[in-house]
Amino acid sequence: MARNLLPDTPIEDRREISKLLSGHAEIPDDLQEVLARDDDPQTAAPALRNSPRLSVDLLKALANNGPELSRQAIAERPSLRESVIDALCDHAEASVIKILLGRDDITLSKTHQAKLSRRSEIVATLGLELAGRDALHPDGLMGQFLHLPAPLKKQAIATAEMTSLVKQAQTPGGTMSQRPDMNRLQIQEVLVKAALDQNRTSFATLLSQSLGLSRQTCNLLMHEDQGEGLTIALKALGMPEFETTTILIRMLGENTQLIDLRGLLRMHRTLSNGAAEALVGQWLLHDQGNQRTAARHSSQYQDASGRKLPVKTPLADRGANTRKKVRFAKSSEG
């Protein structure tokens, strides 16, 4: 009778029924599932939070598809299966992830940590909490540099420096060619010209082509609060300090104080090329991961700019004596 009458019961009454029955030990399994599946999130929440015998498939489906109030209720259940936590790490917003991080009875696995570390909006909001729980692995820390809260950026740079040292130790006796890299010099020249012209569209396009980063990431690097990221990108391209100064002043100087510009130049001097390349390499992997995720959601996915990423980039070819010249797309403004 309850199953038949619930769909026609006024919403306020359904909510009260759910509160009264969801924690009751003798509620029939099929009735608690009806309550948990209710279209009204406030009706479903008590059942999702308290009913002990809900199917894992139902919990996973709601964790994947929402709504967010249902995800929050699931995160507050007395016990959670690994697969349900996995779905929450994939799709839940920061408020729900914060509930998981605050639970002493849940330890996020390496897989869960990797999922959270790939989600920029989660890292931007909960980076300090994730770091406090050791839930940001090194690659994720470097890959999310552009979205990290300020206290974690120094940690990401230190991680990149260590990564660079480890890479050098693994290639003993390796020497860099002292011959000028004409390809890289050409890149530096055209980037400086675009900066002098204050052609932000052309500069972002050139930066995208030279590093292989997505246009979205390169547009982000143009923001006034991303001076550190732009400095790292220029360092990864081997941009000398004088040219870097020119670019930072022309691209960021209007809204950046002199003391901050000096700080960026000090960072450029102290950051090793290997660390800069390690950071940009992780940004590239992060971009590729986002593209694969978008492709899974839509078979019609394509880059909004219609741009094809180069198979090889100067960064990927570091140390190789390539004779191929990079062709740069002309901007409509250039």
Short mmCIF file of C-alpha atoms in Angstrom, two decimals:
data_model
loop_
_atom_site.label_atom_id
_atom_site.label_comp_id
_atom_site.label_asym_id
_atom_site.label_seq_id
_atom_site.Cartn_x
_atom_site.Cartn_y
_atom_site.Cartn_z
CA MET A 1 0.00 0.00 0.00
CA ALA A 2 2.79 2.40 0.88
CA ARG A 3 4.56 1.79 -2.44
CA ASN A 4 1.36 2.46 -4.37
CA LEU A 5 0.39 5.58 -2.45
CA LEU A 6 3.78 7.29 -2.10
CA PRO A 7 3.94 8.71 -5.66
CA ASP A 8 0.64 10.56 -5.08
CA THR A 9 1.52 11.72 -1.57
CA PRO A 10 2.17 15.47 -1.16
CA ILE A 11 5.87 16.30 -1.10
CA GLU A 12 5.91 17.61 2.47
CA ASP A 13 4.32 14.39 3.69
CA ARG A 14 6.79 12.27 1.71
CA ARG A 15 9.66 14.10 3.36
CA GLU A 16 8.24 13.45 6.82
CA ILE A 17 7.60 9.78 6.02
CA SER A 18 11.19 9.40 4.84
CA LYS A 19 12.54 10.96 8.05
CA LEU A 20 10.43 8.63 10.20
CA LEU A 21 11.05 5.39 8.29
CA SER A 22 14.56 5.63 6.83
CA GLY A 23 16.33 4.59 10.03
CA HIS A 24 13.70 2.05 11.12
CA ALA A 25 15.12 -1.45 11.40
CA GLU A 26 11.99 -3.18 10.05
CA ILE A 27 11.29 -1.07 6.97
CA PRO A 28 10.98 -3.36 3.93
CA ASP A 29 13.94 -3.21 1.56
CA ASP A 30 11.83 -2.33 -1.46
CA LEU A 31 10.09 0.52 0.38
CA GLN A 32 13.37 2.09 1.52
CA GLU A 33 14.63 1.89 -2.05
CA VAL A 34 11.48 3.68 -3.28
CA LEU A 35 12.19 6.46 -0.79
CA ALA A 36 15.87 6.61 -1.81
CA ARG A 37 14.87 6.90 -5.49
CA ASP A 38 12.36 9.69 -4.90
CA ASP A 39 12.63 12.57 -7.37
CA ASP A 40 12.61 15.02 -4.47
CA PRO A 41 16.18 15.13 -3.08
CA GLN A 42 14.96 16.09 0.40
CA THR A 43 12.76 13.00 0.48
CA ALA A 44 15.54 10.74 -0.75
CA ALA A 45 18.27 12.15 1.52
CA PRO A 46 17.24 10.54 4.86
CA ALA A 47 16.91 7.14 3.21
CA LEU A 48 20.25 7.49 1.43
CA ARG A 49 21.93 8.61 4.64
CA ASN A 50 20.46 6.06 7.07
CA SER A 51 19.01 3.02 5.32
CA PRO A 52 21.57 0.22 5.79
CA ARG A 53 20.43 -2.17 3.06
CA LEU A 54 20.37 -0.02 -0.07
CA SER A 55 21.96 -1.66 -3.09
CA VAL A 56 25.46 -0.63 -4.10
CA ASP A 57 24.24 -0.18 -7.67
CA LEU A 58 21.69 2.42 -6.54
CA LEU A 59 24.27 4.30 -4.47
CA LYS A 60 26.77 4.27 -7.34
CA ALA A 61 24.15 5.51 -9.82
CA LEU A 62 23.20 8.43 -7.60
CA ALA A 63 26.85 9.20 -6.82
CA ASN A 64 27.53 9.34 -10.56
CA ASN A 65 24.44 11.28 -11.63
CA GLY A 66 23.43 13.35 -8.59
CA PRO A 67 21.74 15.49 -7.49
CA GLU A 68 24.33 16.93 -5.12
CA LEU A 69 22.08 16.63 -2.05
CA SER A 70 21.89 12.90 -2.72
CA ARG A 71 25.68 12.70 -3.01
CA GLN A 72 26.00 14.53 0.30
CA ALA A 73 23.64 12.08 1.99
CA ILE A 74 25.58 9.13 0.55
CA ALA A 75 28.86 10.61 1.81
CA GLU A 76 27.36 10.72 5.32
CA ARG A 77 26.36 7.04 5.41
CA PRO A 78 27.88 5.07 8.30
CA SER A 79 29.84 2.89 5.88
CA LEU A 80 30.76 3.21 2.23
CA ARG A 81 31.99 0.71 -0.34
CA GLU A 82 35.16 1.54 -2.26
CA SER A 83 33.22 1.68 -5.54
CA VAL A 84 30.82 4.28 -4.12
CA ILE A 85 33.71 6.42 -2.84
CA ASP A 86 35.24 6.07 -6.30
CA ALA A 87 32.09 7.48 -7.94
CA LEU A 88 31.95 10.37 -5.47
CA CYS A 89 35.60 11.22 -6.18
CA ASP A 90 34.76 11.31 -9.87
CA HIS A 91 31.67 13.51 -9.74
CA ALA A 92 30.91 15.10 -6.34
CA GLU A 93 31.44 18.79 -5.70
CA ALA A 94 33.90 20.17 -3.16
CA SER A 95 31.35 20.27 -0.31
CA VAL A 96 30.83 16.51 -0.58
CA ILE A 97 34.53 15.71 -0.96
CA LYS A 98 35.14 17.75 2.18
CA ILE A 99 32.78 15.40 4.06
CA LEU A 100 34.85 12.41 2.92
CA LEU A 101 38.10 14.11 3.93
CA GLY A 102 36.69 14.87 7.37
CA ARG A 103 35.82 11.24 8.15
CA ASP A 104 38.30 9.34 10.29
CA ASP A 105 36.93 5.98 9.16
CA ILE A 106 37.68 6.55 5.47
CA THR A 107 41.16 6.40 3.94
CA LEU A 108 41.31 7.51 0.34
CA SER A 109 43.16 5.03 -1.85
CA LYS A 110 45.85 6.01 -4.36
CA THR A 111 43.21 5.71 -7.07
CA HIS A 112 40.89 8.08 -5.23
CA GLN A 113 43.73 10.53 -4.66
CA ALA A 114 44.64 10.45 -8.35
CA LYS A 115 41.03 11.19 -9.33
CA LEU A 116 40.79 14.16 -6.97
CA SER A 117 44.21 15.46 -8.01
CA ARG A 118 43.03 15.61 -11.64
CA ARG A 119 39.99 17.75 -10.80
CA SER A 120 41.01 21.41 -10.94
CA GLU A 121 37.95 22.74 -9.13
CA ILE A 122 38.51 20.35 -6.22
CA VAL A 123 42.22 21.17 -5.92
CA ALA A 124 41.52 24.91 -6.08
CA THR A 125 38.98 24.67 -3.25
CA LEU A 126 40.35 21.85 -1.10
CA GLY A 127 44.05 21.78 -1.96
CA LEU A 128 45.19 22.44 1.60
CA GLU A 129 42.85 19.80 3.03
CA LEU A 130 43.99 17.28 0.42
CA ALA A 131 47.62 18.02 1.19
CA GLY A 132 46.94 17.70 4.90
CA ARG A 133 45.58 14.21 4.30
CA ASP A 134 48.47 13.35 1.94
CA ALA A 135 45.85 13.01 -0.78
CA LEU A 136 47.73 15.00 -3.45
CA HIS A 137 50.28 12.80 -5.19
CA PRO A 138 53.35 14.50 -6.72
CA ASP A 139 52.21 14.38 -10.35
CA GLY A 140 48.81 15.77 -9.38
CA LEU A 141 50.43 18.52 -7.34
CA MET A 142 52.51 19.63 -10.34
CA GLY A 143 49.71 19.14 -12.84
CA GLN A 144 47.34 21.36 -10.88
CA PHE A 145 49.88 24.13 -10.24
CA LEU A 146 47.73 26.76 -11.97
CA HIS A 147 44.83 25.98 -9.65
CA LEU A 148 46.69 25.51 -6.37
CA PRO A 149 46.24 27.84 -3.40
CA ALA A 150 49.37 29.94 -2.87
CA PRO A 151 50.81 27.92 0.07
CA LEU A 152 50.93 24.77 -2.08
CA LYS A 153 52.66 26.32 -5.09
CA LYS A 154 56.04 26.32 -3.33
CA GLN A 155 55.51 22.65 -2.50
CA ALA A 156 54.73 21.91 -6.16
CA ILE A 157 57.92 23.70 -7.28
CA ALA A 158 59.97 21.77 -4.72
CA THR A 159 58.41 18.54 -6.04
CA ALA A 160 59.33 19.55 -9.59
CA GLU A 161 62.93 20.27 -8.59
CA MET A 162 63.16 16.86 -6.95
CA THR A 163 61.65 15.23 -10.03
CA SER A 164 64.27 16.98 -12.17
CA LEU A 165 67.12 15.81 -9.92
CA VAL A 166 65.85 12.23 -10.02
CA LYS A 167 65.65 12.36 -13.81
CA GLN A 168 69.23 13.66 -14.02
CA ALA A 169 70.43 10.91 -11.66
CA GLN A 170 68.77 8.29 -13.87
CA THR A 171 70.69 9.48 -16.92
CA PRO A 172 74.31 9.60 -15.70
CA GLY A 173 76.85 10.97 -18.12
CA GLY A 174 74.19 12.56 -20.29
CA THR A 175 75.27 15.87 -21.75
CA MET A 176 73.27 18.58 -23.41
CA SER A 177 74.31 19.77 -26.85
CA GLN A 178 76.00 23.16 -26.78
CA ARG A 179 74.88 23.95 -30.33
CA PRO A 180 72.23 26.67 -30.56
CA ASP A 181 68.69 25.33 -30.85
CA MET A 182 67.46 27.36 -33.82
CA ASN A 183 63.94 26.04 -33.42
CA ARG A 184 63.78 27.31 -29.84
CA LEU A 185 65.37 30.64 -30.75
CA GLN A 186 62.70 31.13 -33.40
CA ILE A 187 59.99 30.40 -30.84
CA GLN A 188 61.47 32.91 -28.42
CA GLU A 189 61.71 35.58 -31.11
CA VAL A 190 58.09 35.34 -32.23
CA LEU A 191 56.80 35.22 -28.64
CA VAL A 192 58.69 38.43 -27.77
CA LYS A 193 57.31 40.12 -30.91
CA ALA A 194 53.74 39.15 -30.00
CA ALA A 195 54.29 40.48 -26.48
CA LEU A 196 55.71 43.78 -27.76
CA ASP A 197 52.64 44.10 -30.00
CA GLN A 198 50.51 43.20 -26.94
CA ASN A 199 48.71 40.73 -29.19
CA ARG A 200 47.38 38.41 -26.48
CA THR A 201 45.52 36.17 -28.92
CA SER A 202 48.60 35.58 -31.05
CA PHE A 203 50.80 35.12 -27.96
CA ALA A 204 48.46 32.46 -26.51
CA THR A 205 48.33 30.67 -29.87
CA LEU A 206 52.11 30.65 -30.19
CA LEU A 207 52.55 29.46 -26.61
CA SER A 208 50.05 26.66 -27.24
CA GLN A 209 51.84 25.51 -30.37
CA SER A 210 55.33 25.70 -28.88
CA LEU A 211 54.54 23.81 -25.67
CA GLY A 212 51.71 21.59 -26.90
CA LEU A 213 49.39 22.88 -24.16
CA SER A 214 45.70 23.37 -24.82
CA ARG A 215 44.51 26.80 -25.86
CA GLN A 216 42.37 26.90 -22.71
CA THR A 217 45.45 26.50 -20.51
CA CYS A 218 47.40 29.11 -22.47
CA ASN A 219 44.50 31.55 -22.19
CA LEU A 220 44.59 30.95 -18.44
CA LEU A 221 48.29 31.82 -18.40
CA MET A 222 47.35 35.28 -19.73
CA HIS A 223 45.40 36.10 -16.56
CA GLU A 224 47.01 38.64 -14.24
CA ASP A 225 46.93 36.18 -11.31
CA GLN A 226 48.85 33.54 -13.28
CA GLY A 227 52.21 35.28 -13.47
CA GLU A 228 53.97 32.33 -11.84
CA GLY A 229 52.51 29.94 -14.39
CA LEU A 230 53.53 32.15 -17.32
CA THR A 231 57.04 32.49 -15.87
CA ILE A 232 57.34 28.71 -15.60
CA ALA A 233 56.16 28.28 -19.20
CA LEU A 234 58.75 30.78 -20.43
CA LYS A 235 61.47 29.07 -18.40
CA ALA A 236 60.52 25.72 -19.92
CA LEU A 237 61.08 27.29 -23.35
CA GLY A 238 64.54 28.46 -22.28
CA MET A 239 63.53 32.12 -22.49
CA PRO A 240 66.42 34.32 -21.25
CA GLU A 241 65.82 36.69 -18.35
CA PHE A 242 65.87 39.89 -20.42
CA GLU A 243 63.23 38.60 -22.85
CA THR A 244 61.22 37.18 -19.97
CA THR A 245 61.23 40.63 -18.35
CA THR A 246 59.95 42.16 -21.57
CA ILE A 247 57.14 39.63 -21.88
CA LEU A 248 56.02 39.89 -18.26
CA ILE A 249 55.94 43.69 -18.40
CA ARG A 250 54.05 43.81 -21.69
CA MET A 251 51.59 41.03 -20.88
CA LEU A 252 51.05 41.53 -17.14
CA GLY A 253 52.56 44.90 -16.24
CA GLU A 254 49.38 46.93 -16.48
CA ASN A 255 47.77 45.11 -13.53
CA THR A 256 50.85 43.82 -11.69
CA GLN A 257 52.80 45.76 -9.08
CA LEU A 258 56.56 46.23 -9.47
CA ILE A 259 57.32 44.17 -6.37
CA ASP A 260 55.36 41.26 -7.82
CA LEU A 261 57.18 41.52 -11.16
CA ARG A 262 60.48 41.40 -9.30
CA GLY A 263 59.30 38.30 -7.49
CA LEU A 264 58.48 36.63 -10.81
CA LEU A 265 61.92 37.45 -12.18
CA ARG A 266 63.55 36.09 -9.03
CA MET A 267 61.55 32.92 -9.52
CA HIS A 268 62.74 32.75 -13.15
CA ARG A 269 66.38 32.97 -12.00
CA THR A 270 66.11 30.34 -9.27
CA LEU A 271 63.87 27.80 -11.02
CA SER A 272 65.81 25.15 -12.90
CA ASN A 273 64.98 24.37 -16.51
CA GLY A 274 64.36 20.75 -15.54
CA ALA A 275 61.81 21.71 -12.89
CA ALA A 276 60.02 24.05 -15.31
CA GLU A 277 59.86 21.27 -17.90
CA ALA A 278 58.57 18.81 -15.29
CA LEU A 279 55.77 21.20 -14.36
CA VAL A 280 54.78 21.97 -17.95
CA GLY A 281 54.95 18.27 -18.79
CA GLN A 282 52.37 17.57 -16.09
CA TRP A 283 50.17 20.41 -17.36
CA LEU A 284 50.27 18.77 -20.77
CA LEU A 285 49.24 15.41 -19.30
CA HIS A 286 46.45 17.15 -17.40
CA ASP A 287 45.20 18.73 -20.64
CA GLN A 288 45.27 15.37 -22.39
CA GLY A 289 43.36 13.78 -19.51
CA ASN A 290 40.68 16.46 -19.77
CA GLN A 291 40.40 15.85 -23.50
CA ARG A 292 39.97 12.10 -22.98
CA THR A 293 37.30 12.74 -20.35
CA ALA A 294 35.42 15.09 -22.66
CA ALA A 295 35.68 12.56 -25.50
CA ARG A 296 34.05 9.89 -23.33
CA HIS A 297 31.11 12.20 -22.66
CA SER A 298 30.58 13.13 -26.30
CA SER A 299 31.51 11.20 -29.41
CA GLN A 300 31.33 14.49 -31.26
CA TYR A 301 33.95 16.20 -29.09
CA GLN A 302 36.53 18.32 -30.83
CA ASP A 303 38.83 21.14 -29.79
CA ALA A 304 36.84 24.39 -29.70
CA SER A 305 39.51 26.15 -31.75
CA GLY A 306 39.65 23.36 -34.35
CA ARG A 307 43.41 23.22 -33.70
CA LYS A 308 45.35 20.00 -34.04
CA LEU A 309 48.04 19.57 -31.43
CA PRO A 310 51.46 18.85 -32.90
CA VAL A 311 52.70 15.30 -32.65
CA LYS A 312 56.01 16.60 -31.31
CA THR A 313 56.69 19.78 -29.40
CA PRO A 314 59.96 21.55 -28.64
CA LEU A 315 59.55 20.53 -25.01
CA ALA A 316 59.05 16.89 -25.91
CA ASP A 317 62.06 17.04 -28.22
CA ARG A 318 64.36 18.63 -25.63
CA GLY A 319 67.93 17.48 -26.24
CA ALA A 320 67.25 16.32 -29.80
CA ASN A 321 68.96 18.06 -32.70
CA THR A 322 65.86 18.57 -34.82
CA ARG A 323 66.12 20.47 -38.09
CA LYS A 324 62.36 20.83 -38.54
CA LYS A 325 60.98 24.32 -38.32
CA VAL A 326 57.81 25.10 -36.39
CA ARG A 327 55.06 26.68 -38.40
CA PHE A 328 53.03 29.17 -36.42
CA ALA A 329 49.41 29.88 -37.21
CA LYS A 330 48.67 33.49 -37.98
CA SER A 331 46.16 35.15 -35.69
CA SER A 332 43.42 37.32 -37.18
CA GLU A 333 44.89 40.12 -35.11
CA GLY A 334 48.54 39.44 -36.10
#
